[in-house]
Structures are given as structure tokens and as C-alpha cells.
């Protein structure tokens, strides 16, 4: 499909003024390109141990901020595109007239118009997802990248799709690190809320004997099963529909749940019951301010906390079931 792209080069202040004015005119679907966002990614570079960042992404940091919008080619799209240009002209004139106060700098306010074909963009976002080390041995690699594993590296091939779990989120990366630390080869694993299946795949690569991933989201179950097969883990791991709040029929030596704090509290008794004696529970997806709440609920259910990890406002906890 073809679109009319209207794009306006502006300043940091201009982003706020323009998006607000466009929104008021009924154009709320805007794309903001802000060099500060790239700076944020660069700052995360160290914590995620990114191996590689595309040069074009780095160069974005030197570019001016930009507000763009896309309208389907055709009469209605043309009308909207012209409206956007009028709004930009109005904001520019208002600023010149001092309407927003003195010294407001909007930058160049240069407007460009181009016809874009979405067939050209479909793969553009791929430039932002590159192989990276998520733990000592685990490397996450999108399927379109060729990555030669070094000694001891285990590759998880994951494409960002409809389900949560590419490994870039703090909650997932903490789970992967804790799985690497606590998973004992040959054991049975339950991945509670499997999403993309990333933890089930990691558990298999780390030597689990059997892995079950469950999710309440049908799309996630399908994506997880596809990812399990793409990673050739299907002889050990499988993804199934399952609502943890309704109980599932599976006993595990290790349960990993990257869920929300409230849900973990709600499930704590069930989790304790599904763990074998001496088993491990890795809980993640917990905002640091909810740490105590989870710790109390899971302790109350009979497990003992043995590790607490924190990253970017999130925490993950490891519990042990007494008995061995
Ligand atoms: N394990 C992945 C995804 C975590 S997102 C990772 O670590 O990145 C949490 C997942 O839990 C979502 O896919 C969501 O659909 C699922 N979920 C939420 N409530 C659930 C429930 N009651 N039973 C099973 N899965 C649930």
C-alpha cells in the first residue's frame, strides 16, 4: 500500500507543540523521531552487552527531531496531508507571533512530502534487533542474522512477533540469567506464562529433561510452539494453552514465572504445590515496590527466598522448596 508521508524537522520543544496541535486537529497518529531515544538505547548498550549497533542508528543521534505522519494515498489521505501542512504552518506562525512566549525555538520546521510504499519499510525495524549476549552463555539472535557461535555459546533464535519475550526486557533477561544459574540438567521445568517461549527454549538449551510452557493467550501458545520448533527444542519442550489460576496438571523441579506481582501472589500456593521437594521457583516481572508483597506471599506458601536480583526498577526472586 502507498502512503503520503509528511515530515517536519523541528526541535525538542517543537515535538511537544506540534504533536499537541496535530492531535487537536484530529491527527493523532504521529511518529516522533527523537535523538534522545537513541541516546537511551546507547546508554543501555552496556547493560545488555549488545554486540553491535547499526551505524545508521548511531547517526540518528546527530539528526534533528522530527514529527511525521502517514496518510493512505487517495482523496481523503490528500486532505489529511494538506491539513497536517496547515497545522505546521499555523504553529510556525503562532510561535513567530510570540503566542507561546519569547525565545521558543522550533528549529528549521522544514516540511517534506514523499510517497512511501510499505513494502519498502516492512523490514526496516529489523536494523534495531541485533544478536546480543543476555547471560554468560546465552545469545539471543534474530532469525535473519547469521551468527557464528563461539565456544560455549548457546543461541536462542527469536523473532519479535505477537508474543512478549525477546530477551531485551529486564524481567526476561533476569530470568534467563537465573535459569542459567539454577537449572540442573535433566530436570523438569514449568515455564509459567511462556509468551514467545524464550524461557522454555533457554531451559532446553541449558539441559532440561522436559519443559512445559503454558499461556492463556492462544497467539502466544502458537508463537511459542513455532519458536520451540525453530530452535529444534521440540523433543524436550512444548507449549500448551493453560490458565495458571485454574491449576495445571504438572509437577516440576523448577518453575519460572515472569508474571506480574499480583498474579505471583495469587498463584504462590499452587506453585508451591506443583514443585518437587527441594525444587526452585524463579519469580520475575515484579516492580521493585512490590518486592515485599511477593516475598511475603511466597514465603507464606512455604518456600524460602535464596536470591534477589534487581534491574531497572524490576526485581526477580529465587525461592526454594524445603524437603531434600
Ligand atoms: N516468559 C516470557 C513472557 C512473559 S509475559 C518472558 O519471560 O519474556 C507473561 C505471559 O504470561 C504473557 O504471555 C501472558 O499471556 C501470560 N499469562 C498471564 N496470565 C496468565 C495465566 N493466568 N496463566 C497462564 N499464562 C498467563
mmCIF file of C-alpha atoms and ligand atoms in Angstrom:
data_model
loop_
_atom_site.group_PDB
_atom_site.id
_atom_site.type_symbol
_atom_site.label_atom_id
_atom_site.label_comp_id
_atom_site.label_asym_id
_atom_site.label_seq_id
_atom_site.Cartn_x
_atom_site.Cartn_y
_atom_site.Cartn_z
ATOM 1 C CA UNK A 1 0.000 0.000 0.000
ATOM 2 C CA UNK A 2 1.192 3.513 -0.795
ATOM 3 C CA UNK A 3 1.200 6.380 1.695
ATOM 4 C CA UNK A 4 1.803 10.129 1.638
ATOM 5 C CA UNK A 5 4.461 10.891 4.225
ATOM 6 C CA UNK A 6 4.516 14.388 5.658
ATOM 7 C CA UNK A 7 7.525 15.012 7.833
ATOM 8 C CA UNK A 8 8.591 18.095 9.712
ATOM 9 C CA UNK A 9 12.087 18.746 11.072
ATOM 10 C CA UNK A 10 11.820 20.559 14.378
ATOM 11 C CA UNK A 11 13.358 20.885 17.867
ATOM 12 C CA UNK A 12 12.703 19.124 21.208
ATOM 13 C CA UNK A 13 10.206 21.885 22.102
ATOM 14 C CA UNK A 14 8.712 21.619 18.630
ATOM 15 C CA UNK A 15 7.866 17.937 19.196
ATOM 16 C CA UNK A 16 5.558 18.825 22.080
ATOM 17 C CA UNK A 17 3.937 21.805 20.350
ATOM 18 C CA UNK A 18 3.459 20.047 17.026
ATOM 19 C CA UNK A 19 2.072 16.770 18.342
ATOM 20 C CA UNK A 20 -0.368 18.671 20.572
ATOM 21 C CA UNK A 21 -1.551 20.888 17.693
ATOM 22 C CA UNK A 22 -1.861 17.910 15.324
ATOM 23 C CA UNK A 23 -3.757 15.962 17.937
ATOM 24 C CA UNK A 24 -6.175 18.888 18.378
ATOM 25 C CA UNK A 25 -6.730 18.859 14.600
ATOM 26 C CA UNK A 26 -7.571 15.143 14.701
ATOM 27 C CA UNK A 27 -4.198 13.842 13.500
ATOM 28 C CA UNK A 28 -3.131 11.749 16.451
ATOM 29 C CA UNK A 29 -1.220 9.028 14.624
ATOM 30 C CA UNK A 30 2.158 10.713 14.534
ATOM 31 C CA UNK A 31 5.609 9.201 14.515
ATOM 32 C CA UNK A 32 8.178 11.060 16.582
ATOM 33 C CA UNK A 33 11.854 10.591 15.895
ATOM 34 C CA UNK A 34 13.737 11.973 18.858
ATOM 35 C CA UNK A 35 17.535 11.683 19.114
ATOM 36 C CA UNK A 36 17.113 11.419 22.901
ATOM 37 C CA UNK A 37 15.524 7.976 22.394
ATOM 38 C CA UNK A 38 18.630 6.754 20.587
ATOM 39 C CA UNK A 39 20.757 8.124 23.400
ATOM 40 C CA UNK A 40 18.696 5.992 25.768
ATOM 41 C CA UNK A 41 19.335 2.858 23.686
ATOM 42 C CA UNK A 42 23.044 3.679 23.638
ATOM 43 C CA UNK A 43 23.066 4.012 27.413
ATOM 44 C CA UNK A 44 21.545 0.555 27.681
ATOM 45 C CA UNK A 45 24.236 -0.807 25.409
ATOM 46 C CA UNK A 46 26.442 -1.789 28.334
ATOM 47 C CA UNK A 47 23.780 -3.428 30.445
ATOM 48 C CA UNK A 48 22.564 -5.645 27.612
ATOM 49 C CA UNK A 49 26.037 -6.252 26.223
ATOM 50 C CA UNK A 50 24.910 -5.510 22.708
ATOM 51 C CA UNK A 51 27.423 -6.836 20.269
ATOM 52 C CA UNK A 52 26.598 -4.475 17.519
ATOM 53 C CA UNK A 53 24.558 -1.375 16.821
ATOM 54 C CA UNK A 54 23.866 -0.343 13.249
ATOM 55 C CA UNK A 55 25.742 2.830 12.256
ATOM 56 C CA UNK A 56 22.570 4.393 10.887
ATOM 57 C CA UNK A 57 21.040 4.152 14.372
ATOM 58 C CA UNK A 58 24.008 5.912 15.938
ATOM 59 C CA UNK A 59 23.824 8.635 13.286
ATOM 60 C CA UNK A 60 20.220 9.284 14.254
ATOM 61 C CA UNK A 61 21.611 10.859 17.415
ATOM 62 C CA UNK A 62 23.082 13.672 15.335
ATOM 63 C CA UNK A 63 19.841 14.308 13.458
ATOM 64 C CA UNK A 64 17.218 16.891 14.379
ATOM 65 C CA UNK A 65 13.964 15.719 15.968
ATOM 66 C CA UNK A 66 11.186 15.019 13.515
ATOM 67 C CA UNK A 67 7.425 14.583 13.570
ATOM 68 C CA UNK A 68 5.902 12.582 10.720
ATOM 69 C CA UNK A 69 2.585 11.128 9.758
ATOM 70 C CA UNK A 70 1.372 8.825 7.003
ATOM 71 C CA UNK A 71 -1.868 9.027 5.059
ATOM 72 C CA UNK A 72 -3.124 6.449 2.573
ATOM 73 C CA UNK A 73 -2.717 7.717 -0.995
ATOM 74 C CA UNK A 74 -6.081 8.970 -2.269
ATOM 75 C CA UNK A 75 -8.520 11.804 -1.809
ATOM 76 C CA UNK A 76 -9.051 11.518 1.953
ATOM 77 C CA UNK A 77 -5.346 10.974 2.575
ATOM 78 C CA UNK A 78 -4.538 14.036 0.448
ATOM 79 C CA UNK A 79 -6.955 16.122 2.506
ATOM 80 C CA UNK A 80 -5.358 14.937 5.774
ATOM 81 C CA UNK A 81 -1.834 15.547 4.421
ATOM 82 C CA UNK A 82 -2.783 19.125 3.493
ATOM 83 C CA UNK A 83 -4.374 19.608 6.902
ATOM 84 C CA UNK A 84 -1.120 18.496 8.539
ATOM 85 C CA UNK A 85 0.817 21.046 6.473
ATOM 86 C CA UNK A 86 -1.628 23.771 7.502
ATOM 87 C CA UNK A 87 -1.258 22.857 11.184
ATOM 88 C CA UNK A 88 2.546 23.002 10.857
ATOM 89 C CA UNK A 89 2.321 26.424 9.170
ATOM 90 C CA UNK A 90 -0.038 27.661 11.900
ATOM 91 C CA UNK A 91 2.250 26.523 14.725
ATOM 92 C CA UNK A 92 5.218 28.181 12.984
ATOM 93 C CA UNK A 93 3.291 31.454 12.572
ATOM 94 C CA UNK A 94 1.998 31.353 16.166
ATOM 95 C CA UNK A 95 5.495 30.884 17.514
ATOM 96 C CA UNK A 96 6.800 33.760 15.355
ATOM 97 C CA UNK A 97 3.987 35.939 16.689
ATOM 98 C CA UNK A 98 5.118 35.135 20.227
ATOM 99 C CA UNK A 99 1.969 33.212 21.009
ATOM 100 C CA UNK A 100 3.912 30.624 23.048
ATOM 101 C CA UNK A 101 6.098 33.251 24.728
ATOM 102 C CA UNK A 102 9.515 34.658 23.772
ATOM 103 C CA UNK A 103 12.561 32.524 22.876
ATOM 104 C CA UNK A 104 10.698 29.436 21.703
ATOM 105 C CA UNK A 105 12.977 27.633 19.278
ATOM 106 C CA UNK A 106 11.214 25.347 16.824
ATOM 107 C CA UNK A 107 14.280 24.503 14.733
ATOM 108 C CA UNK A 108 14.075 24.610 10.944
ATOM 109 C CA UNK A 109 10.409 23.487 10.656
ATOM 110 C CA UNK A 110 11.345 22.185 7.201
ATOM 111 C CA UNK A 111 8.471 20.138 5.770
ATOM 112 C CA UNK A 112 8.972 17.301 3.295
ATOM 113 C CA UNK A 113 6.451 15.227 1.423
ATOM 114 C CA UNK A 114 7.165 11.796 -0.047
ATOM 115 C CA UNK A 115 5.242 8.846 -1.334
ATOM 116 C CA UNK A 116 6.143 5.675 0.590
ATOM 117 C CA UNK A 117 5.354 2.081 -0.154
ATOM 118 C CA UNK A 118 5.004 -0.112 2.945
ATOM 119 C CA UNK A 119 6.629 -2.973 1.078
ATOM 120 C CA UNK A 120 9.867 -0.966 1.443
ATOM 121 C CA UNK A 121 9.509 -0.497 5.176
ATOM 122 C CA UNK A 122 8.438 -3.912 6.250
ATOM 123 C CA UNK A 123 11.933 -4.957 7.197
ATOM 124 C CA UNK A 124 13.292 -1.595 8.335
ATOM 125 C CA UNK A 125 12.762 -2.240 12.043
ATOM 126 C CA UNK A 126 14.985 -5.280 11.790
ATOM 127 C CA UNK A 127 18.000 -2.964 11.883
ATOM 128 C CA UNK A 128 17.272 -2.394 15.579
ATOM 129 C CA UNK A 129 17.235 -6.024 16.690
ATOM 130 C CA UNK A 130 20.714 -7.484 16.697
ATOM 131 C CA UNK A 131 22.357 -10.514 18.334
ATOM 132 C CA UNK A 132 23.268 -9.868 21.956
ATOM 133 C CA UNK A 133 24.605 -11.748 24.978
ATOM 134 C CA UNK A 134 21.847 -11.954 27.534
ATOM 135 C CA UNK A 135 23.803 -14.092 30.010
ATOM 136 C CA UNK A 136 27.212 -15.746 30.177
ATOM 137 C CA UNK A 137 26.332 -18.467 27.675
ATOM 138 C CA UNK A 138 23.032 -17.447 26.109
ATOM 139 C CA UNK A 139 22.973 -15.302 22.987
ATOM 140 C CA UNK A 140 19.704 -14.035 21.541
ATOM 141 C CA UNK A 141 19.792 -13.872 17.788
ATOM 142 C CA UNK A 142 17.025 -12.830 15.380
ATOM 143 C CA UNK A 143 16.499 -15.456 12.667
ATOM 144 C CA UNK A 144 17.599 -13.154 9.829
ATOM 145 C CA UNK A 145 21.088 -12.728 11.321
ATOM 146 C CA UNK A 146 23.963 -15.085 10.674
ATOM 147 C CA UNK A 147 25.772 -15.535 13.934
ATOM 148 C CA UNK A 148 28.688 -17.905 14.435
ATOM 149 C CA UNK A 149 28.530 -19.257 17.998
ATOM 150 C CA UNK A 150 31.784 -19.065 19.932
ATOM 151 C CA UNK A 151 32.869 -21.804 22.333
ATOM 152 C CA UNK A 152 30.246 -22.458 24.998
ATOM 153 C CA UNK A 153 27.651 -20.110 23.499
ATOM 154 C CA UNK A 154 24.059 -21.245 23.154
ATOM 155 C CA UNK A 155 21.961 -19.460 20.566
ATOM 156 C CA UNK A 156 18.280 -18.663 21.029
ATOM 157 C CA UNK A 157 16.733 -17.644 17.748
ATOM 158 C CA UNK A 158 13.760 -15.393 18.448
ATOM 159 C CA UNK A 159 11.906 -13.038 16.145
ATOM 160 C CA UNK A 160 9.901 -10.302 17.775
ATOM 161 C CA UNK A 161 6.351 -11.319 16.988
ATOM 162 C CA UNK A 162 2.995 -11.130 18.630
ATOM 163 C CA UNK A 163 4.070 -12.547 21.997
ATOM 164 C CA UNK A 164 6.107 -10.934 24.792
ATOM 165 C CA UNK A 165 9.682 -12.114 25.246
ATOM 166 C CA UNK A 166 12.592 -11.095 23.035
ATOM 167 C CA UNK A 167 15.024 -11.065 25.938
ATOM 168 C CA UNK A 168 15.621 -7.313 25.834
ATOM 169 C CA UNK A 169 13.258 -6.644 28.733
ATOM 170 C CA UNK A 170 14.828 -6.601 32.212
ATOM 171 C CA UNK A 171 12.341 -9.140 33.545
ATOM 172 C CA UNK A 172 13.136 -11.701 30.845
ATOM 173 C CA UNK A 173 16.889 -11.176 30.950
ATOM 174 C CA UNK A 174 16.942 -11.699 34.733
ATOM 175 C CA UNK A 175 15.005 -14.975 34.278
ATOM 176 C CA UNK A 176 17.488 -16.153 31.648
ATOM 177 C CA UNK A 177 20.436 -15.418 33.945
ATOM 178 C CA UNK A 178 18.779 -17.157 36.881
ATOM 179 C CA UNK A 179 17.831 -20.162 34.742
ATOM 180 C CA UNK A 180 21.458 -20.458 33.719
ATOM 181 C CA UNK A 181 22.472 -20.389 37.367
ATOM 182 C CA UNK A 182 19.851 -22.684 38.917
ATOM 183 C CA UNK A 183 18.736 -25.157 36.228
ATOM 184 C CA UNK A 184 20.030 -28.657 36.857
ATOM 185 C CA UNK A 185 20.460 -30.816 33.739
ATOM 186 C CA UNK A 186 17.840 -33.494 33.219
ATOM 187 C CA UNK A 187 15.162 -31.853 35.398
ATOM 188 C CA UNK A 188 11.507 -30.962 34.641
ATOM 189 C CA UNK A 189 10.734 -27.296 34.071
ATOM 190 C CA UNK A 190 7.468 -25.346 34.030
ATOM 191 C CA UNK A 191 7.541 -22.033 32.174
ATOM 192 C CA UNK A 192 4.519 -20.267 33.642
ATOM 193 C CA UNK A 193 3.358 -17.617 31.133
ATOM 194 C CA UNK A 194 5.597 -18.644 28.256
ATOM 195 C CA UNK A 195 4.897 -15.705 25.881
ATOM 196 C CA UNK A 196 7.302 -16.123 22.964
ATOM 197 C CA UNK A 197 8.601 -19.367 24.506
ATOM 198 C CA UNK A 198 12.012 -17.813 25.120
ATOM 199 C CA UNK A 199 12.451 -19.250 28.641
ATOM 200 C CA UNK A 200 11.286 -22.722 27.557
ATOM 201 C CA UNK A 201 13.863 -22.668 24.756
ATOM 202 C CA UNK A 202 16.599 -21.423 27.104
ATOM 203 C CA UNK A 203 15.731 -24.166 29.617
ATOM 204 C CA UNK A 204 16.061 -26.798 26.877
ATOM 205 C CA UNK A 205 19.415 -25.418 25.689
ATOM 206 C CA UNK A 206 20.625 -25.408 29.302
ATOM 207 C CA UNK A 207 19.955 -29.144 29.520
ATOM 208 C CA UNK A 208 16.453 -29.571 30.968
ATOM 209 C CA UNK A 209 14.940 -33.053 30.663
ATOM 210 C CA UNK A 210 11.395 -31.886 29.969
ATOM 211 C CA UNK A 211 9.871 -28.409 29.611
ATOM 212 C CA UNK A 212 6.245 -27.329 29.568
ATOM 213 C CA UNK A 213 5.360 -23.727 28.672
ATOM 214 C CA UNK A 214 1.788 -22.592 29.349
ATOM 215 C CA UNK A 215 -0.038 -19.418 28.454
ATOM 216 C CA UNK A 216 -3.608 -18.084 28.493
ATOM 217 C CA UNK A 217 -3.044 -16.265 25.219
ATOM 218 C CA UNK A 218 -3.743 -18.530 22.211
ATOM 219 C CA UNK A 219 -1.464 -16.442 19.969
ATOM 220 C CA UNK A 220 1.377 -16.753 22.462
ATOM 221 C CA UNK A 221 0.943 -20.548 22.589
ATOM 222 C CA UNK A 222 1.131 -20.743 18.781
ATOM 223 C CA UNK A 223 4.149 -18.394 18.563
ATOM 224 C CA UNK A 224 5.897 -20.229 21.433
ATOM 225 C CA UNK A 225 5.394 -23.636 19.795
ATOM 226 C CA UNK A 226 6.717 -22.256 16.474
ATOM 227 C CA UNK A 227 9.752 -20.789 18.234
ATOM 228 C CA UNK A 228 10.367 -24.054 20.103
ATOM 229 C CA UNK A 229 10.382 -25.888 16.758
ATOM 230 C CA UNK A 230 12.550 -23.267 15.018
ATOM 231 C CA UNK A 231 15.102 -23.774 17.793
ATOM 232 C CA UNK A 232 14.830 -27.555 17.435
ATOM 233 C CA UNK A 233 13.759 -27.928 21.052
ATOM 234 C CA UNK A 234 10.505 -29.832 20.385
ATOM 235 C CA UNK A 235 11.790 -33.178 21.632
ATOM 236 C CA UNK A 236 12.144 -31.651 25.117
ATOM 237 C CA UNK A 237 9.846 -28.607 25.213
ATOM 238 C CA UNK A 238 6.219 -27.950 24.292
ATOM 239 C CA UNK A 239 3.833 -25.014 24.612
ATOM 240 C CA UNK A 240 0.230 -25.541 25.657
ATOM 241 C CA UNK A 241 -2.789 -23.470 26.456
ATOM 242 C CA UNK A 242 -3.195 -23.314 30.223
ATOM 243 C CA UNK A 243 -4.557 -20.888 32.784
ATOM 244 C CA UNK A 244 -2.386 -20.948 35.873
ATOM 245 C CA UNK A 245 -5.205 -19.584 38.018
ATOM 246 C CA UNK A 246 -7.306 -22.645 37.144
ATOM 247 C CA UNK A 247 -4.497 -25.028 38.004
ATOM 248 C CA UNK A 248 -2.485 -27.224 35.665
ATOM 249 C CA UNK A 249 -1.511 -30.841 35.920
ATOM 250 C CA UNK A 250 2.292 -30.799 36.015
ATOM 251 C CA UNK A 251 4.919 -31.319 38.645
ATOM 252 C CA UNK A 252 8.242 -29.561 38.126
ATOM 253 C CA UNK A 253 11.700 -29.376 39.681
ATOM 254 C CA UNK A 254 11.944 -25.746 38.614
ATOM 255 C CA UNK A 255 9.164 -23.272 37.878
ATOM 256 C CA UNK A 256 9.963 -19.983 36.181
ATOM 257 C CA UNK A 257 7.237 -17.339 36.087
ATOM 258 C CA UNK A 258 7.792 -13.940 34.528
ATOM 259 C CA UNK A 259 4.355 -12.714 35.564
ATOM 260 C CA UNK A 260 3.018 -9.739 37.464
ATOM 261 C CA UNK A 261 3.469 -9.361 41.235
ATOM 262 C CA UNK A 262 -0.268 -9.711 41.949
ATOM 263 C CA UNK A 263 -0.532 -12.864 39.859
ATOM 264 C CA UNK A 264 2.515 -14.413 41.535
ATOM 265 C CA UNK A 265 0.951 -13.765 44.951
ATOM 266 C CA UNK A 266 -2.296 -15.300 43.801
ATOM 267 C CA UNK A 267 -0.515 -18.369 42.407
ATOM 268 C CA UNK A 268 2.014 -18.827 45.218
ATOM 269 C CA UNK A 269 0.213 -21.727 46.926
ATOM 270 C CA UNK A 270 -0.384 -23.533 43.619
ATOM 271 C CA UNK A 271 3.242 -23.048 42.611
ATOM 272 C CA UNK A 272 4.476 -24.451 45.907
ATOM 273 C CA UNK A 273 2.187 -27.465 45.432
ATOM 274 C CA UNK A 274 3.469 -28.119 41.891
ATOM 275 C CA UNK A 275 7.145 -28.041 42.915
ATOM 276 C CA UNK A 276 9.003 -31.208 43.854
ATOM 277 C CA UNK A 277 10.766 -31.245 47.243
ATOM 278 C CA UNK A 278 13.983 -29.228 47.004
ATOM 279 C CA UNK A 279 12.637 -27.559 43.841
ATOM 280 C CA UNK A 280 13.293 -23.981 42.704
ATOM 281 C CA UNK A 281 10.884 -21.170 41.859
ATOM 282 C CA UNK A 282 12.163 -18.199 39.842
ATOM 283 C CA UNK A 283 9.699 -15.310 40.035
ATOM 284 C CA UNK A 284 10.059 -12.221 37.846
ATOM 285 C CA UNK A 285 8.015 -9.347 36.406
ATOM 286 C CA UNK A 286 7.901 -7.714 39.824
ATOM 287 C CA UNK A 287 8.202 -3.942 40.198
ATOM 288 C CA UNK A 288 10.678 -3.217 42.997
ATOM 289 C CA UNK A 289 7.995 -1.511 45.099
ATOM 290 C CA UNK A 290 6.035 -4.790 45.114
ATOM 291 C CA UNK A 291 9.006 -6.883 46.215
ATOM 292 C CA UNK A 292 7.904 -7.307 49.838
ATOM 293 C CA UNK A 293 4.377 -8.248 48.868
ATOM 294 C CA UNK A 294 5.615 -11.146 46.699
ATOM 295 C CA UNK A 295 8.265 -12.222 49.174
ATOM 296 C CA UNK A 296 5.650 -12.455 51.934
ATOM 297 C CA UNK A 297 3.082 -14.351 49.857
ATOM 298 C CA UNK A 298 5.563 -16.918 48.550
ATOM 299 C CA UNK A 299 7.181 -17.385 51.972
ATOM 300 C CA UNK A 300 3.713 -17.836 53.432
ATOM 301 C CA UNK A 301 3.165 -20.613 50.857
ATOM 302 C CA UNK A 302 6.124 -22.493 52.358
ATOM 303 C CA UNK A 303 9.067 -21.544 50.132
ATOM 304 C CA UNK A 304 12.318 -19.903 51.228
ATOM 305 C CA UNK A 305 13.897 -16.985 49.362
ATOM 306 C CA UNK A 306 17.501 -17.663 48.375
ATOM 307 C CA UNK A 307 18.272 -14.835 45.925
ATOM 308 C CA UNK A 308 17.004 -11.404 44.977
ATOM 309 C CA UNK A 309 18.046 -9.611 41.787
ATOM 310 C CA UNK A 310 17.204 -6.075 40.674
ATOM 311 C CA UNK A 311 17.462 -4.339 37.319
ATOM 312 C CA UNK A 312 15.944 -1.106 36.027
ATOM 313 C CA UNK A 313 13.125 -0.883 38.562
ATOM 314 C CA UNK A 314 12.244 -4.583 38.287
ATOM 315 C CA UNK A 315 13.158 -7.443 40.547
ATOM 316 C CA UNK A 316 13.368 -11.203 40.280
ATOM 317 C CA UNK A 317 13.461 -13.645 43.172
ATOM 318 C CA UNK A 318 14.542 -17.218 43.615
ATOM 319 C CA UNK A 319 12.786 -19.451 46.138
ATOM 320 C CA UNK A 320 13.473 -22.988 47.236
ATOM 321 C CA UNK A 321 11.027 -25.599 48.436
ATOM 322 C CA UNK A 322 12.379 -27.327 51.528
ATOM 323 C CA UNK A 323 12.488 -31.084 51.679
ATOM 324 C CA UNK A 324 15.558 -32.614 50.131
HETATM 325 N N1 LIG B 1 8.057 -15.867 29.585
HETATM 326 C C1 LIG B 1 8.134 -14.729 28.684
HETATM 327 C C2 LIG B 1 6.827 -13.952 28.622
HETATM 328 C C3 LIG B 1 6.404 -13.264 29.893
HETATM 329 S S1 LIG B 1 4.987 -12.222 29.661
HETATM 330 C C4 LIG B 1 9.283 -13.855 29.117
HETATM 331 O O1 LIG B 1 9.835 -14.061 30.184
HETATM 332 O O2 LIG B 1 9.668 -12.940 28.384
HETATM 333 C C5 LIG B 1 3.793 -13.032 30.686
HETATM 334 C C6 LIG B 1 2.960 -14.065 29.952
HETATM 335 O O3 LIG B 1 2.109 -14.664 30.921
HETATM 336 C C7 LIG B 1 2.060 -13.495 28.871
HETATM 337 O O4 LIG B 1 2.312 -14.152 27.634
HETATM 338 C C8 LIG B 1 0.649 -13.770 29.393
HETATM 339 O O5 LIG B 1 -0.285 -14.085 28.374
HETATM 340 C C9 LIG B 1 0.848 -14.943 30.337
HETATM 341 N N2 LIG B 1 -0.160 -15.097 31.397
HETATM 342 C C10 LIG B 1 -0.764 -14.116 32.099
HETATM 343 N N3 LIG B 1 -1.643 -14.635 32.961
HETATM 344 C C11 LIG B 1 -1.599 -15.990 32.822
HETATM 345 C C12 LIG B 1 -2.297 -17.082 33.429
HETATM 346 N N4 LIG B 1 -3.221 -16.878 34.374
HETATM 347 N N5 LIG B 1 -1.998 -18.325 33.032
HETATM 348 C C13 LIG B 1 -1.059 -18.545 32.075
HETATM 349 N N6 LIG B 1 -0.377 -17.552 31.460
HETATM 350 C C14 LIG B 1 -0.645 -16.290 31.821
#
